[in-house]
Coordinates of C-alpha atoms and ligand atoms in Angstrom, one line a residue:
Chain W
M1 CA 0.1 -0.2 0.1
K2 CA 0.9 3.4 -0.4
L3 CA 2.2 5.3 2.8
E4 CA 0.1 8.2 3.4
R5 CA -0.6 10.5 6.2
L6 CA -4.0 10.5 8.1
V7 CA -3.2 12.1 11.2
K8 CA -2.1 15.5 10.2
P9 CA -5.0 16.0 7.4
Y10 CA -7.6 15.1 10.4
Y11 CA -5.9 17.7 12.7
D12 CA -5.5 20.2 9.6
A13 CA -9.5 19.5 8.8
L14 CA -10.3 20.5 12.4
E15 CA -8.8 23.8 12.0
E16 CA -11.1 24.3 9.1
G17 CA -14.0 23.2 11.2
K18 CA -14.2 20.0 9.4
V19 CA -14.4 16.5 10.7
L20 CA -12.7 13.7 8.6
A21 CA -13.1 9.8 8.8
R22 CA -12.5 7.1 6.6
R23 CA -14.9 4.7 5.0
C24 CA -14.5 1.2 4.2
L25 CA -14.0 0.3 0.5
E26 CA -15.7 -3.1 1.4
C27 CA -18.3 -3.1 3.9
G28 CA -18.8 0.7 3.8
A29 CA -18.5 1.2 7.7
I30 CA -17.2 4.5 8.8
E31 CA -13.6 4.3 10.6
F32 CA -13.3 7.2 13.0
P33 CA -10.9 8.4 14.1
P34 CA -9.4 7.8 10.7
H35 CA -7.2 4.8 10.2
Y36 CA -5.7 2.8 7.0
A37 CA -7.9 -0.3 7.5
C38 CA -11.6 -1.2 8.5
N39 CA -12.0 -2.1 12.2
K40 CA -15.6 -3.3 11.7
C41 CA -14.8 -6.0 9.1
G42 CA -11.1 -6.3 8.9
Y43 CA -10.7 -5.3 5.3
H44 CA -7.5 -3.2 4.3
A45 CA -8.6 -0.1 2.6
T46 CA -10.6 2.7 3.4
E47 CA -11.2 6.4 1.8
W48 CA -11.5 9.7 3.3
V49 CA -14.9 11.0 4.0
E50 CA -16.1 14.1 5.6
L51 CA -18.6 13.7 8.9
S52 CA -21.6 16.3 9.5
G53 CA -20.1 16.4 13.0
H54 CA -23.8 15.7 14.1
G55 CA -24.7 12.9 16.2
W56 CA -27.0 11.6 18.8
L57 CA -26.1 11.5 22.6
K58 CA -26.2 7.7 24.1
T59 CA -24.6 7.9 27.7
I60 CA -23.5 10.9 30.3
I61 CA -20.8 10.4 32.8
L62 CA -20.0 13.3 35.0
P63 CA -16.5 14.4 35.6
A64 CA -15.2 13.9 39.5
P65 CA -11.9 14.3 41.0
T66 CA -10.4 11.7 39.1
T67 CA -11.4 12.2 35.9
D68 CA -11.9 16.0 35.6
D69 CA -9.9 17.4 32.8
A70 CA -8.8 21.0 33.7
R71 CA -8.0 22.0 30.2
L72 CA -11.6 22.0 29.2
K73 CA -12.7 24.5 32.0
P74 CA -12.8 27.5 29.7
Y75 CA -15.2 25.8 27.6
G76 CA -18.0 25.3 30.2
R77 CA -19.6 22.5 32.1
Y78 CA -18.9 19.4 30.4
G79 CA -19.7 15.5 30.5
F80 CA -18.2 12.4 29.0
G81 CA -20.4 10.0 27.0
E82 CA -21.1 8.1 23.9
V83 CA -22.4 9.6 20.8
E84 CA -23.3 7.9 17.9
F85 CA -22.6 9.9 14.8
D86 CA -25.5 10.4 12.2
E87 CA -23.1 8.3 9.9
G88 CA -23.5 5.6 12.2
V89 CA -20.0 5.0 14.0
T90 CA -20.2 5.6 18.0
T91 CA -17.4 6.6 20.2
N92 CA -16.5 8.0 23.5
V93 CA -16.4 11.9 23.5
V94 CA -16.7 15.1 25.6
I95 CA -20.0 16.8 25.5
Y96 CA -20.5 20.4 26.9
G97 CA -23.8 21.9 28.6
I98 CA -23.9 18.8 30.8
T99 CA -24.6 19.9 34.6
P100 CA -25.6 17.1 37.1
K101 CA -29.1 18.5 37.0
K102 CA -29.2 18.3 33.2
R103 CA -27.6 14.9 33.3
K104 CA -30.6 13.6 35.3
V105 CA -33.4 14.9 32.8
L106 CA -31.3 13.6 29.7
R107 CA -30.7 10.3 31.2
E108 CA -34.6 10.1 31.6
R109 CA -35.4 11.3 28.2
I110 CA -32.9 9.1 26.8
A111 CA -34.2 6.0 28.4
N112 CA -37.6 6.9 27.2
G113 CA -36.3 6.7 23.7
E114 CA -36.1 10.5 23.1
K115 CA -33.0 11.3 20.6
V116 CA -30.9 14.1 22.0
G117 CA -28.9 15.7 19.5
V118 CA -25.3 17.1 19.8
H119 CA -23.1 18.6 17.5
K120 CA -19.5 19.4 17.0
K121 CA -17.4 22.0 19.2
I122 CA -13.9 22.3 18.0
V123 CA -11.7 23.4 21.0
D124 CA -8.3 24.5 21.2
L125 CA -6.3 22.2 23.5
G126 CA -3.1 24.2 23.5
G127 CA -1.5 24.5 20.0
Y128 CA -3.9 22.0 18.1
K129 CA -7.7 21.5 18.0
G130 CA -9.7 18.9 19.4
L131 CA -13.3 17.4 18.4
H132 CA -15.5 17.7 21.3
F133 CA -19.5 18.0 21.3
E134 CA -22.3 20.3 22.7
L135 CA -25.8 19.8 23.2
D136 CA -28.0 21.2 20.3
E137 CA -30.6 22.1 22.7
G138 CA -27.8 24.1 24.5
E139 CA -27.3 24.0 28.4
Chain V
M1 CA -27.4 -0.4 21.8
E2 CA -25.2 -3.1 20.2
Y3 CA -21.5 -2.7 21.0
N4 CA -19.7 -4.7 18.1
S5 CA -17.3 -2.3 16.4
M6 CA -14.6 -4.5 16.4
T7 CA -13.2 -7.8 14.9
H8 CA -13.3 -11.3 16.5
S9 CA -10.9 -14.1 16.6
R10 CA -10.6 -17.9 17.6
I11 CA -7.8 -19.6 19.7
G12 CA -6.4 -23.1 19.0
R13 CA -5.4 -25.9 21.3
Y14 CA -2.0 -25.9 22.8
S15 CA 0.5 -28.2 21.0
R16 CA 1.3 -29.8 24.6
S17 CA -0.4 -29.5 27.9
V18 CA 1.2 -26.8 30.1
S19 CA 1.1 -26.4 34.0
I20 CA 2.0 -24.3 36.7
F21 CA 4.7 -26.1 39.0
G22 CA 5.9 -23.3 41.3
V23 CA 4.7 -20.1 42.4
G24 CA 6.3 -17.1 44.6
A25 CA 5.4 -13.7 45.6
T26 CA 6.5 -10.9 48.0
P27 CA 3.9 -9.3 50.1
F28 CA 2.3 -6.2 48.4
M29 CA 4.0 -3.5 50.7
D30 CA 4.2 0.2 51.0
I31 CA 8.2 0.3 51.7
N32 CA 8.0 4.1 52.5
D33 CA 8.8 5.4 56.1
D34 CA 9.3 1.5 57.1
P35 CA 12.7 0.7 58.6
E36 CA 12.7 -2.8 57.7
L37 CA 11.5 -2.3 53.9
E38 CA 12.9 1.4 52.7
G39 CA 15.3 1.0 50.2
L40 CA 14.1 -2.5 48.6
T41 CA 14.7 -2.5 44.8
E42 CA 13.1 -4.0 41.8
G43 CA 15.6 -6.6 41.3
E44 CA 15.5 -7.8 45.1
V45 CA 11.6 -8.1 44.8
F46 CA 11.7 -9.9 41.4
G47 CA 14.6 -12.1 42.4
C48 CA 12.8 -12.9 45.7
A49 CA 9.5 -13.9 44.0
A50 CA 11.2 -15.7 41.3
I51 CA 13.6 -17.9 43.6
S52 CA 10.6 -18.5 45.9
A53 CA 8.7 -19.8 42.8
M54 CA 11.8 -21.9 41.8
E55 CA 12.0 -23.3 45.6
D56 CA 8.2 -24.0 45.6
A57 CA 8.5 -26.3 42.1
G58 CA 11.9 -27.9 43.6
I59 CA 14.3 -26.8 41.1
E60 CA 17.2 -24.3 41.0
P61 CA 17.7 -21.3 38.5
R62 CA 20.1 -23.4 36.4
D63 CA 17.0 -25.6 35.4
V64 CA 15.2 -22.6 34.3
Q65 CA 15.7 -22.3 30.4
Y66 CA 14.1 -18.8 29.6
F67 CA 12.0 -16.4 31.4
Y68 CA 9.7 -13.3 31.0
H69 CA 9.9 -10.3 33.2
C70 CA 7.2 -7.5 33.3
S71 CA 6.4 -4.4 34.9
A72 CA 3.6 -1.8 34.3
N73 CA 6.1 1.2 32.9
P74 CA 9.9 0.4 33.9
A75 CA 10.9 4.1 32.6
F76 CA 8.6 5.8 34.9
F77 CA 9.1 3.7 37.8
N78 CA 12.5 2.2 37.5
N79 CA 14.1 4.8 35.5
C80 CA 15.0 2.2 32.8
V81 CA 14.3 0.1 29.7
T82 CA 14.6 -3.5 29.0
P83 CA 15.2 -4.6 32.5
N84 CA 15.3 -8.2 31.8
M85 CA 18.7 -8.9 31.7
Q86 CA 19.2 -6.7 34.8
V87 CA 16.8 -8.8 37.0
A88 CA 18.6 -12.3 35.6
E89 CA 21.5 -11.1 37.4
W90 CA 19.5 -11.3 40.8
M91 CA 18.6 -14.9 40.2
G92 CA 21.4 -16.8 38.7
M93 CA 20.3 -16.6 35.0
R94 CA 22.9 -14.6 33.6
G95 CA 23.0 -15.1 29.8
R96 CA 19.7 -16.8 29.5
G97 CA 17.1 -15.6 26.9
S98 CA 14.4 -13.5 28.3
V99 CA 11.8 -10.9 27.3
H100 CA 10.7 -7.9 29.2
H101 CA 7.1 -6.8 28.4
S102 CA 4.8 -4.2 29.8
E103 CA 1.1 -4.2 29.4
A104 CA 0.3 -1.8 32.3
C105 CA -2.0 -3.5 34.8
C106 CA -2.5 -6.6 32.6
S107 CA 1.2 -7.4 32.4
G108 CA 1.2 -10.3 34.6
Y109 CA -1.8 -12.2 33.0
V110 CA 0.0 -11.6 29.7
G111 CA 3.4 -13.0 31.3
L112 CA 1.6 -16.2 31.6
E113 CA 0.2 -16.3 28.2
Q114 CA 3.6 -15.8 26.8
A115 CA 5.3 -18.4 28.9
V116 CA 2.5 -20.9 28.3
M117 CA 3.0 -20.4 24.5
A118 CA 6.9 -20.8 24.9
V119 CA 6.3 -24.2 26.5
A120 CA 3.3 -25.5 24.3
S121 CA 5.4 -24.6 21.3
G122 CA 8.1 -26.9 22.3
T123 CA 10.8 -24.4 22.4
Y124 CA 11.3 -24.6 26.1
D125 CA 10.4 -26.9 28.8
I126 CA 10.9 -24.8 32.0
V127 CA 9.9 -21.4 31.9
L128 CA 9.6 -18.6 34.6
S129 CA 7.3 -15.6 34.2
G130 CA 7.2 -12.8 36.7
G131 CA 6.1 -9.1 37.5
A132 CA 7.6 -6.6 39.7
E133 CA 6.6 -3.1 40.7
M134 CA 7.5 -0.5 43.1
A135 CA 4.6 1.6 42.7
T136 CA 4.6 3.5 45.8
G137 CA 7.5 5.5 44.8
L138 CA 9.8 6.9 42.1
P139 CA 13.3 6.9 41.4
D140 CA 15.3 9.8 43.4
G141 CA 17.1 11.6 40.7
T142 CA 19.8 9.6 39.2
K143 CA 20.9 7.9 42.6
P144 CA 21.3 4.1 42.9
A145 CA 17.8 2.1 42.7
C146 CA 17.7 2.0 46.7
F147 CA 17.2 5.7 46.8
R148 CA 13.2 6.5 46.1
R149 CA 11.1 9.0 47.1
R150 CA 7.2 8.7 47.7
I151 CA 5.1 9.1 44.7
T152 CA 2.4 11.7 44.4
T153 CA -1.0 12.2 42.2
D154 CA 1.1 14.9 40.6
D155 CA 3.5 12.5 39.4
I156 CA 1.0 10.0 38.4
Y157 CA -1.8 11.7 36.5
P158 CA 0.5 12.9 33.7
D159 CA 1.7 9.4 33.1
L160 CA -1.7 7.8 33.2
V161 CA -2.4 9.9 29.9
K162 CA 0.0 7.6 28.2
I163 CA -2.1 4.8 28.2
G164 CA -4.4 6.4 25.6
D165 CA -3.4 6.8 21.8
R166 CA -1.6 9.8 21.1
A167 CA -2.7 10.3 17.5
Y168 CA -6.2 10.6 18.6
A169 CA -7.8 9.5 21.9
R170 CA -5.9 12.2 23.9
S171 CA -7.5 15.0 21.9
I172 CA -10.9 13.1 22.1
I173 CA -10.5 12.6 25.8
G174 CA -14.0 11.1 26.4
G175 CA -12.8 7.6 26.8
M176 CA -9.5 8.2 28.7
N177 CA -11.9 9.7 31.7
V178 CA -14.8 7.4 31.7
G179 CA -13.1 4.6 33.1
S180 CA -15.0 1.8 34.8
D181 CA -18.0 4.4 35.4
N182 CA -19.1 3.9 31.9
W183 CA -19.8 0.1 32.4
L184 CA -21.2 0.7 35.9
D185 CA -23.7 3.3 34.3
L186 CA -24.6 0.8 31.6
Y187 CA -25.4 -1.8 34.5
V188 CA -27.5 0.5 36.4
R189 CA -29.7 1.8 33.4
T190 CA -30.0 -2.0 32.0
Y191 CA -31.1 -3.4 35.5
G192 CA -32.7 0.0 37.0
L193 CA -30.6 0.0 40.4
T194 CA -31.1 3.0 42.4
D195 CA -28.2 5.2 43.4
K196 CA -28.3 3.5 46.9
E197 CA -28.5 0.0 45.6
I198 CA -25.3 0.3 43.4
D199 CA -23.4 2.3 46.3
D200 CA -24.2 -0.5 48.8
T201 CA -23.1 -3.1 46.4
L202 CA -19.7 -1.4 45.7
N203 CA -19.4 -0.6 49.4
Q204 CA -20.3 -4.3 50.4
M205 CA -17.5 -5.6 47.6
S206 CA -15.1 -3.4 49.7
Y207 CA -16.2 -4.9 52.9
N208 CA -16.0 -8.3 51.5
G209 CA -12.5 -7.7 50.1
R210 CA -11.2 -6.1 53.4
R211 CA -12.4 -9.1 55.4
A212 CA -10.3 -11.7 53.3
A213 CA -7.4 -9.1 53.3
A214 CA -7.3 -9.0 56.8
L215 CA -6.7 -12.8 56.9
N216 CA -4.2 -12.5 54.1
P217 CA -0.4 -12.1 55.3
L218 CA 0.4 -10.9 51.7
A219 CA -2.2 -8.2 51.4
L220 CA -1.6 -4.4 51.8
M221 CA -4.6 -3.1 53.6
R222 CA -5.5 -5.5 56.2
T223 CA -7.2 -3.1 58.8
P224 CA -11.1 -4.2 59.2
F225 CA -13.5 -1.7 58.4
E226 CA -14.9 -2.2 61.8
D227 CA -11.7 -0.8 63.1
L228 CA -11.4 2.3 60.8
A229 CA -15.2 3.0 61.4
K230 CA -14.8 2.8 65.3
E231 CA -11.8 5.2 65.1
V232 CA -14.2 7.9 63.8
G233 CA -16.9 6.8 66.2
I234 CA -19.0 5.0 63.7
D235 CA -20.2 1.4 64.8
D236 CA -21.5 0.1 61.5
P237 CA -18.9 -0.6 58.9
M238 CA -21.3 -0.1 56.1
E239 CA -22.5 3.3 57.4
Y240 CA -18.5 4.4 57.4
L241 CA -18.3 3.2 54.1
R242 CA -21.2 5.4 52.8
S243 CA -20.0 8.2 54.9
P244 CA -18.0 11.6 54.1
Y245 CA -14.7 9.6 55.1
N246 CA -15.1 7.8 52.3
P247 CA -16.0 10.3 49.5
K248 CA -16.8 9.7 45.8
V249 CA -13.7 10.0 43.4
S250 CA -15.7 9.3 40.2
Q251 CA -19.4 9.2 39.6
Y252 CA -19.8 5.9 41.1
L253 CA -16.5 4.9 43.0
R254 CA -15.4 6.0 46.4
V255 CA -11.9 6.1 47.6
T256 CA -12.4 2.4 48.6
G257 CA -13.2 1.6 45.2
N258 CA -9.8 2.6 43.9
A259 CA -6.8 0.3 44.3
P260 CA -4.0 1.7 46.3
A261 CA -0.5 1.4 45.1
A262 CA 1.7 -1.2 46.4
D263 CA 5.4 -2.4 45.9
G264 CA 5.7 -6.1 45.3
A265 CA 6.3 -9.1 42.7
A266 CA 5.1 -12.5 42.0
A267 CA 6.3 -15.3 39.4
V268 CA 5.5 -18.7 38.4
I269 CA 7.3 -21.6 37.1
V270 CA 5.2 -23.3 33.9
A271 CA 6.4 -26.6 32.1
P272 CA 4.9 -29.4 30.2
T273 CA 2.2 -31.3 32.3
E274 CA 3.9 -34.5 31.3
M275 CA 7.1 -33.6 33.1
A276 CA 5.4 -33.4 36.4
H277 CA 7.8 -36.1 37.7
L278 CA 10.5 -33.2 37.8
F279 CA 8.7 -31.0 40.3
K280 CA 7.8 -31.4 44.0
T281 CA 4.2 -29.8 43.4
K282 CA 1.1 -31.3 41.6
P283 CA 0.3 -29.6 38.4
I284 CA -2.3 -26.9 37.9
E285 CA -2.9 -26.9 34.2
I286 CA -3.6 -23.9 32.2
L287 CA -6.5 -25.0 29.9
G288 CA -6.6 -21.8 27.7
I289 CA -6.0 -18.0 27.7
G290 CA -8.4 -15.9 25.5
A291 CA -7.2 -12.4 24.5
S292 CA -8.8 -9.0 23.4
C293 CA -7.4 -5.5 23.5
L294 CA -9.3 -2.2 22.7
E295 CA -8.6 1.4 22.5
F296 CA -10.1 4.0 24.9
A297 CA -12.1 5.4 22.0
V298 CA -14.1 2.2 21.8
P299 CA -17.3 2.7 23.8
Q300 CA -17.5 -0.2 26.4
L301 CA -14.1 -1.2 25.9
E302 CA -13.7 -3.4 29.1
M303 CA -17.1 -5.1 28.5
Q304 CA -16.4 -5.7 24.9
A305 CA -12.9 -6.9 25.4
T306 CA -13.8 -9.4 28.1
R307 CA -16.7 -10.7 26.3
E308 CA -14.3 -11.6 23.3
A309 CA -11.7 -13.0 25.4
T310 CA -14.3 -15.0 27.6
R311 CA -16.0 -16.2 24.4
Q312 CA -12.4 -17.6 22.9
V313 CA -11.6 -19.4 25.9
Y314 CA -14.5 -21.0 26.7
E315 CA -14.9 -22.2 22.8
M316 CA -11.5 -23.4 22.9
T317 CA -11.5 -25.3 26.2
G318 CA -15.3 -26.5 26.3
V319 CA -15.2 -25.2 29.9
K320 CA -18.8 -24.1 31.2
P321 CA -19.4 -21.2 33.5
E322 CA -20.9 -23.5 35.9
E323 CA -17.7 -25.2 36.4
I324 CA -15.8 -22.3 37.7
D325 CA -15.0 -22.6 41.3
L326 CA -13.0 -19.6 42.0
L327 CA -13.2 -16.2 40.0
L328 CA -10.3 -13.6 40.3
I329 CA -10.8 -10.1 38.5
N330 CA -8.3 -7.3 38.2
D331 CA -10.6 -5.1 39.9
F332 CA -8.4 -1.6 40.4
M333 CA -11.6 0.0 39.7
L334 CA -14.0 -2.0 42.0
G335 CA -17.0 -2.1 39.7
S336 CA -15.2 -4.6 37.2
Q337 CA -15.4 -7.4 40.1
L338 CA -19.2 -7.4 39.6
L339 CA -19.2 -6.5 36.1
A340 CA -16.8 -9.0 34.8
A341 CA -18.4 -11.6 37.1
E342 CA -21.5 -11.5 35.0
E343 CA -19.9 -11.1 31.9
V344 CA -17.9 -14.5 32.3
G345 CA -21.0 -16.2 33.3
Y346 CA -20.1 -16.7 37.1
L347 CA -23.2 -14.7 38.4
P348 CA -26.7 -14.3 36.5
R349 CA -26.9 -11.2 34.6
G350 CA -28.7 -8.4 36.4
E351 CA -28.7 -10.5 39.7
G352 CA -25.0 -10.3 40.5
W353 CA -25.4 -7.3 42.8
K354 CA -27.6 -9.2 45.1
Y355 CA -25.4 -12.0 45.4
V356 CA -22.6 -9.6 46.6
L357 CA -25.2 -7.9 49.2
E358 CA -25.9 -11.3 50.6
G359 CA -22.3 -11.9 51.0
R360 CA -22.1 -15.0 48.7
T361 CA -19.1 -13.7 46.8
A362 CA -17.1 -12.9 49.7
F363 CA -13.9 -15.7 50.1
D364 CA -15.9 -17.7 52.5
G365 CA -19.1 -17.5 50.4
D366 CA -20.4 -20.1 47.9
K367 CA -19.4 -18.0 44.8
P368 CA -15.9 -16.5 46.0
I369 CA -14.4 -13.7 44.1
N370 CA -11.0 -12.1 44.6
S371 CA -10.3 -14.3 47.7
S372 CA -7.1 -12.4 48.3
G373 CA -8.8 -9.4 49.1
G374 CA -8.9 -8.0 45.6
R375 CA -6.9 -5.1 44.1
T376 CA -8.6 -2.6 46.6
S377 CA -7.5 -4.3 49.8
Y378 CA -4.5 -6.6 48.4
G379 CA -3.0 -3.5 47.0
H380 CA -1.9 -2.9 43.2
A381 CA 1.7 -3.3 42.1
F382 CA 0.6 -2.6 38.7
G383 CA 2.5 -4.9 36.6
A384 CA 2.8 -7.6 39.4
S385 CA -0.8 -7.8 40.3
G386 CA -1.6 -10.1 37.5
M387 CA 0.9 -12.8 38.6
A388 CA -0.1 -12.2 42.2
D389 CA -3.6 -13.4 41.2
V390 CA -2.1 -16.3 39.6
Y391 CA -0.3 -17.0 42.7
E392 CA -3.6 -16.6 44.7
A393 CA -5.1 -19.0 42.2
V394 CA -2.8 -21.6 42.7
I395 CA -2.6 -21.6 46.5
Q396 CA -6.2 -21.7 46.7
M397 CA -6.4 -24.6 44.1
R398 CA -3.7 -26.6 46.4
G399 CA -5.6 -25.6 49.4
E400 CA -2.8 -23.9 51.0
A401 CA -4.3 -20.4 51.3
G402 CA -4.7 -20.8 55.1
A403 CA -7.0 -18.2 56.9
H404 CA -8.4 -17.0 53.6
Q405 CA -8.8 -20.5 51.9
V406 CA -12.2 -20.7 50.2
K407 CA -14.7 -23.1 51.4
K408 CA -14.5 -25.7 48.6
T409 CA -11.1 -26.2 47.4
P410 CA -11.3 -24.9 43.7
K411 CA -10.8 -27.4 40.6
T412 CA -11.3 -24.5 38.1
T413 CA -10.4 -21.2 38.6
F414 CA -11.1 -18.1 36.1
L415 CA -9.0 -15.2 35.9
R416 CA -10.0 -11.9 34.0
G417 CA -7.0 -9.7 33.6
F418 CA -7.2 -6.1 32.5
G419 CA -5.2 -3.2 32.2
G420 CA -3.6 -0.5 30.2
G421 CA -5.5 1.0 27.2
Q422 CA -6.9 -1.7 27.5
N423 CA -5.6 -5.4 27.4
V424 CA -7.9 -8.0 28.7
R425 CA -7.1 -12.0 29.2
A426 CA -9.2 -14.5 30.1
I427 CA -7.5 -17.4 31.6
I428 CA -9.0 -21.0 33.0
L429 CA -6.7 -23.1 35.3
R430 CA -7.7 -26.4 36.3
T431 CA -6.2 -29.0 38.7
A432 CA -4.7 -31.5 36.7
E433 CA -5.7 -35.3 37.3
Ligands
ZN501 ZN1 -15.2 -2.9 6.6

């Protein structure tokens, strides 16, 4: 195979507000974050695809003394959780707009089958950008 | 939601049966400020565990053909790389072939897997595998190994980040920080536990573990919760465990739900089962070891990797969950003990928490788990902990565990190794006929 950079283009795209992933050339699964091969089916080749940066919140964990990340403080209250991208891939991310009270309400709504939307919030983590999320409905 | 965004594999049978013939372990200690222990080094604790394992088997260092050495992170804790030929000097094995490996808190379980494969392949007959970690301190600058200083959270948190993928996971952050909370949260949501029910369940596991550790001379934390409660004027140890004396440090886990660091080492000797006549102990056969590893960004990685490794080992060995007499789970985050016990089929799904609350999973219950005290009471010498669990399994299976011996001597033991970012092993041991 051809030697190709995937990590640098991923971060370069975040600088422009875009979220890049790969798509499996055999099974079509989205590979996020971007890697050469498909981790769903084990096929060796993928191609670039741009994601919408929108998804659905599945779970919420609150930060606590052993898990809080001080770098995120400037961007507001947040939680950790699983987000399923509109394109079908699920990953563990940071979601802004989560407070203990909000978590309780959102958990019940998700348990009742409601889809809680989130969208990309690209934050500066000290010389580079990271892909985080925020609630569509705000805090 | 379906969690299945990974590839799957099968494991085959070993080319020849392999058994454990010797085990050795140091206590899990805190050497700081202890005049009897201060200044102990990695080479000494590894050498002690290794030579103890040889003594147990009835062999000498000259009989061991090859060895594996592991620690979670020798660059950080020991200021060195590839320490295997360094520890060889401590046990009369200068010049022998060896490997150093690091899979963080899963290292010891991986060490058993590698040693078994080396023997099963026919390459070597007698192999030692051991782990050592001096995890309560750090090297003191460039001074010799006996000079150490106590480790602080300011030292360890920047280092913990290193178990996440540097290309992506550290910038996405989420998976790095959900830890065991994510799996506990799924359990609570799936089975509808109240906040009090899950908190009581976790506290009961702390309590069960400490009862065993109090009776285990190798354990680090041996003061019963009854005594700790009385010191602050509380009569009921469970009330103490849910009090501000034991605050929450993550969404679900309290202080007692996280393993305290320890200094220590453990080692095993493995050889072909058919060579039992060479050793003075009865063989404990390694029936199989399943393996799965998942990066932090993968949702529910501990659950998925445990499921995958467990399926592999059951398929290969034909062992059924109901045949397991003793379960050892690497539970440095305490929730793993319950969650993995259900995942490997040792406790019924959604019901395990009731078994815990009824005391049935305590070392003297009918479904014993972590009879040594578990990571949160036995202590956690990261890279050595897995091998310490193998040690515990073997002494229990021989009926030699003394005051913390489980009620029915186990014939079949299941070990669930876990650690790093994240490695999982599912190991089944059985007393050979
Ligand atoms: Zn594919």
